[in-house]
Amino acid sequence: MEAYINERRYRDTVSGLVSGDVALSIPVMKQVGKMGTDRKRTVFTFDDDEMMFLKVLTAQLHSYDDLFTDDLYSFRRDRGVKEAIRRLIRTPGLDGLWCYKADVSDYFNSIDVEVLMPELERDIDDPMLTSFMGGMLRDPRVIRGGKVVTDVRKGAMAGVPTSSFIANHYLSGLDRTMGLIDGVYMRYSDDIILLTDSESSLMEGREMILRHLESRGLRVNPSKEKVSLPGEPIEFLGFIYHNGIVDISPGTVSKTKAKIRRSARSIRRWMLRKGVEPEKAMRVMTRKFNGRFFGKEGDGLSWSHWFLPVINTDSSLHEVDSYMQMWLRWIVTGRHSNSNNGYVPYTVLRDNGYRTLVNAYHARADGSSVRPTRGDGPCE
């Protein structure tokens, strides 16, 4: 960011914005894998300087956060996943409520730009800004496979920084409507949850949600739509709540274990093909997952920021730690055996960069999670 500003690399983009000429290049369309599945997600990207400009612009769009209701928790400065889950678990009589959970299918890329833009122009008193965003979203051209094509519905352009604000805005009408009903409604981008004290109220709320989504050209992912009876577990944003316990959801754990397994197999193949020392291969593996689990300062998507401040048990963390250690040892030996623990002791894992989630959870000093009484030693 400092270099971007000092070298004034923003000038071309800003000049195009001010003059009304084309301000951005043609975006590149990519297919990226979804963790734990064989499915692909469509994302878009511009060159580095243009993406930096869009990041700065998106930060300024927070000044329009007052357009949104308190029930929206995604991509906002004053609320996020921690606040959403804490509101959920502090709901009076939660264990006696009915729950409806839905996920909007391919939300970002299904947003209708021709429906969106008049509403942005109504709510944002900045013609230069709305003209710029409209030009970016309406331009039919993308680069796919190295060629310029025009047959793509881009929607909000998932992967582009401004898509977060657009995703918040496009369903803000639903948020206002659902905020008037009896019950607890929350939305995090494409994830929706509704809690009511009766089945009939829940079904009425569900119909309201589905009708609104249909009117916006959207639909619910049927595999992620669920009604939970009072007392049943409730899953939201990768968490699961049941009888006062907040943990990481089984689906999230399963996807993470699949990612660990695939990465270990890939790294061992690379190790054998290149003749790399096992210790180096382990460091490659630990560095990759340390980034995912612990991130860097300001990384809101790492587990240390997303999960650890909210959960009040380390059960799933023990499971993931054990699985990670098993596959780290497998990288070295190429087999799963009880003897691996002696052949590749925990100290070797630690010396090559491995860190446990359980230790990180217990080491948190801010008191934001309810700490269990289990020991915080390494999980073997």
JSON list of N, CA, C and O in Angstrom, two decimals, residues 234-253:
[
{"chain": "A", "resi": 234, "resn": "ILE", "atom": "N", "xyz": [-27.86, -26.28, 16.03]},
{"chain": "A", "resi": 234, "resn": "ILE", "atom": "CA", "xyz": [-28.01, -25.17, 15.09]},
{"chain": "A", "resi": 234, "resn": "ILE", "atom": "C", "xyz": [-26.64, -24.86, 14.51]},
{"chain": "A", "resi": 234, "resn": "ILE", "atom": "O", "xyz": [-25.68, -24.63, 15.25]},
{"chain": "A", "resi": 235, "resn": "GLU", "atom": "N", "xyz": [-26.54, -24.85, 13.18]},
{"chain": "A", "resi": 235, "resn": "GLU", "atom": "CA", "xyz": [-25.29, -24.53, 12.51]},
{"chain": "A", "resi": 235, "resn": "GLU", "atom": "C", "xyz": [-25.40, -23.19, 11.79]},
{"chain": "A", "resi": 235, "resn": "GLU", "atom": "O", "xyz": [-26.40, -22.91, 11.13]},
{"chain": "A", "resi": 236, "resn": "PHE", "atom": "N", "xyz": [-24.35, -22.37, 11.92]},
{"chain": "A", "resi": 236, "resn": "PHE", "atom": "CA", "xyz": [-24.34, -21.06, 11.27]},
{"chain": "A", "resi": 236, "resn": "PHE", "atom": "C", "xyz": [-22.90, -20.58, 11.15]},
{"chain": "A", "resi": 236, "resn": "PHE", "atom": "O", "xyz": [-22.14, -20.63, 12.13]},
{"chain": "A", "resi": 237, "resn": "LEU", "atom": "N", "xyz": [-22.51, -20.18, 9.94]},
{"chain": "A", "resi": 237, "resn": "LEU", "atom": "CA", "xyz": [-21.20, -19.59, 9.68]},
{"chain": "A", "resi": 237, "resn": "LEU", "atom": "C", "xyz": [-20.04, -20.49, 10.10]},
{"chain": "A", "resi": 237, "resn": "LEU", "atom": "O", "xyz": [-19.00, -20.02, 10.57]},
{"chain": "A", "resi": 238, "resn": "GLY", "atom": "N", "xyz": [-20.21, -21.80, 9.94]},
{"chain": "A", "resi": 238, "resn": "GLY", "atom": "CA", "xyz": [-19.14, -22.73, 10.28]},
{"chain": "A", "resi": 238, "resn": "GLY", "atom": "C", "xyz": [-19.11, -23.14, 11.73]},
{"chain": "A", "resi": 238, "resn": "GLY", "atom": "O", "xyz": [-18.22, -23.90, 12.13]},
{"chain": "A", "resi": 239, "resn": "PHE", "atom": "N", "xyz": [-20.08, -22.67, 12.54]},
{"chain": "A", "resi": 239, "resn": "PHE", "atom": "CA", "xyz": [-20.19, -23.04, 13.94]},
{"chain": "A", "resi": 239, "resn": "PHE", "atom": "C", "xyz": [-21.38, -23.98, 14.13]},
{"chain": "A", "resi": 239, "resn": "PHE", "atom": "O", "xyz": [-22.30, -24.04, 13.32]},
{"chain": "A", "resi": 240, "resn": "ILE", "atom": "N", "xyz": [-21.37, -24.68, 15.26]},
{"chain": "A", "resi": 240, "resn": "ILE", "atom": "CA", "xyz": [-22.52, -25.47, 15.67]},
{"chain": "A", "resi": 240, "resn": "ILE", "atom": "C", "xyz": [-22.80, -25.20, 17.14]},
{"chain": "A", "resi": 240, "resn": "ILE", "atom": "O", "xyz": [-21.88, -25.18, 17.97]},
{"chain": "A", "resi": 241, "resn": "TYR", "atom": "N", "xyz": [-24.07, -24.96, 17.45]},
{"chain": "A", "resi": 241, "resn": "TYR", "atom": "CA", "xyz": [-24.50, -24.74, 18.84]},
{"chain": "A", "resi": 241, "resn": "TYR", "atom": "C", "xyz": [-25.43, -25.88, 19.24]},
{"chain": "A", "resi": 241, "resn": "TYR", "atom": "O", "xyz": [-26.34, -26.25, 18.50]},
{"chain": "A", "resi": 242, "resn": "HIS", "atom": "N", "xyz": [-25.20, -26.43, 20.44]},
{"chain": "A", "resi": 242, "resn": "HIS", "atom": "CA", "xyz": [-26.09, -27.46, 20.96]},
{"chain": "A", "resi": 242, "resn": "HIS", "atom": "C", "xyz": [-25.96, -27.52, 22.48]},
{"chain": "A", "resi": 242, "resn": "HIS", "atom": "O", "xyz": [-24.87, -27.73, 23.01]},
{"chain": "A", "resi": 243, "resn": "ASN", "atom": "N", "xyz": [-27.08, -27.28, 23.15]},
{"chain": "A", "resi": 243, "resn": "ASN", "atom": "CA", "xyz": [-27.13, -27.37, 24.62]},
{"chain": "A", "resi": 243, "resn": "ASN", "atom": "C", "xyz": [-26.03, -26.55, 25.30]},
{"chain": "A", "resi": 243, "resn": "ASN", "atom": "O", "xyz": [-25.36, -27.02, 26.22]},
{"chain": "A", "resi": 244, "resn": "GLY", "atom": "N", "xyz": [-25.83, -25.34, 24.84]},
{"chain": "A", "resi": 244, "resn": "GLY", "atom": "CA", "xyz": [-24.88, -24.44, 25.47]},
{"chain": "A", "resi": 244, "resn": "GLY", "atom": "C", "xyz": [-23.45, -24.56, 24.98]},
{"chain": "A", "resi": 244, "resn": "GLY", "atom": "O", "xyz": [-22.60, -23.75, 25.35]},
{"chain": "A", "resi": 245, "resn": "ILE", "atom": "N", "xyz": [-23.16, -25.56, 24.16]},
{"chain": "A", "resi": 245, "resn": "ILE", "atom": "CA", "xyz": [-21.80, -25.76, 23.64]},
{"chain": "A", "resi": 245, "resn": "ILE", "atom": "C", "xyz": [-21.70, -25.16, 22.24]},
{"chain": "A", "resi": 245, "resn": "ILE", "atom": "O", "xyz": [-22.53, -25.42, 21.37]},
{"chain": "A", "resi": 246, "resn": "VAL", "atom": "N", "xyz": [-20.66, -24.34, 22.04]},
{"chain": "A", "resi": 246, "resn": "VAL", "atom": "CA", "xyz": [-20.39, -23.75, 20.73]},
{"chain": "A", "resi": 246, "resn": "VAL", "atom": "C", "xyz": [-19.08, -24.34, 20.22]},
{"chain": "A", "resi": 246, "resn": "VAL", "atom": "O", "xyz": [-18.04, -24.21, 20.87]},
{"chain": "A", "resi": 247, "resn": "ASP", "atom": "N", "xyz": [-19.14, -25.00, 19.07]},
{"chain": "A", "resi": 247, "resn": "ASP", "atom": "CA", "xyz": [-17.97, -25.65, 18.52]},
{"chain": "A", "resi": 247, "resn": "ASP", "atom": "C", "xyz": [-17.91, -25.38, 17.02]},
{"chain": "A", "resi": 247, "resn": "ASP", "atom": "O", "xyz": [-18.82, -24.77, 16.44]},
{"chain": "A", "resi": 248, "resn": "ILE", "atom": "N", "xyz": [-16.85, -25.81, 16.39]},
{"chain": "A", "resi": 248, "resn": "ILE", "atom": "CA", "xyz": [-16.72, -25.74, 14.94]},
{"chain": "A", "resi": 248, "resn": "ILE", "atom": "C", "xyz": [-17.60, -26.82, 14.33]},
{"chain": "A", "resi": 248, "resn": "ILE", "atom": "O", "xyz": [-17.62, -27.95, 14.81]},
{"chain": "A", "resi": 249, "resn": "SER", "atom": "N", "xyz": [-18.33, -26.50, 13.28]},
{"chain": "A", "resi": 249, "resn": "SER", "atom": "CA", "xyz": [-19.30, -27.43, 12.73]},
{"chain": "A", "resi": 249, "resn": "SER", "atom": "C", "xyz": [-18.61, -28.65, 12.13]},
{"chain": "A", "resi": 249, "resn": "SER", "atom": "O", "xyz": [-17.48, -28.57, 11.64]},
{"chain": "A", "resi": 250, "resn": "PRO", "atom": "N", "xyz": [-19.29, -29.81, 12.15]},
{"chain": "A", "resi": 250, "resn": "PRO", "atom": "CA", "xyz": [-18.71, -31.02, 11.54]},
{"chain": "A", "resi": 250, "resn": "PRO", "atom": "C", "xyz": [-18.36, -30.84, 10.07]},
{"chain": "A", "resi": 250, "resn": "PRO", "atom": "O", "xyz": [-17.36, -31.37, 9.60]},
{"chain": "A", "resi": 251, "resn": "GLY", "atom": "N", "xyz": [-19.18, -30.07, 9.34]},
{"chain": "A", "resi": 251, "resn": "GLY", "atom": "CA", "xyz": [-18.88, -29.83, 7.94]},
{"chain": "A", "resi": 251, "resn": "GLY", "atom": "C", "xyz": [-17.57, -29.09, 7.74]},
{"chain": "A", "resi": 251, "resn": "GLY", "atom": "O", "xyz": [-16.79, -29.42, 6.84]},
{"chain": "A", "resi": 252, "resn": "THR", "atom": "N", "xyz": [-17.32, -28.10, 8.57]},
{"chain": "A", "resi": 252, "resn": "THR", "atom": "CA", "xyz": [-16.08, -27.34, 8.48]},
{"chain": "A", "resi": 252, "resn": "THR", "atom": "C", "xyz": [-14.88, -28.23, 8.83]},
{"chain": "A", "resi": 252, "resn": "THR", "atom": "O", "xyz": [-13.84, -28.18, 8.17]},
{"chain": "A", "resi": 253, "resn": "VAL", "atom": "N", "xyz": [-15.04, -29.05, 9.87]},
{"chain": "A", "resi": 253, "resn": "VAL", "atom": "CA", "xyz": [-13.96, -29.97, 10.25]},
{"chain": "A", "resi": 253, "resn": "VAL", "atom": "C", "xyz": [-13.67, -30.95, 9.12]},
{"chain": "A", "resi": 253, "resn": "VAL", "atom": "O", "xyz": [-12.51, -31.21, 8.78]}
]
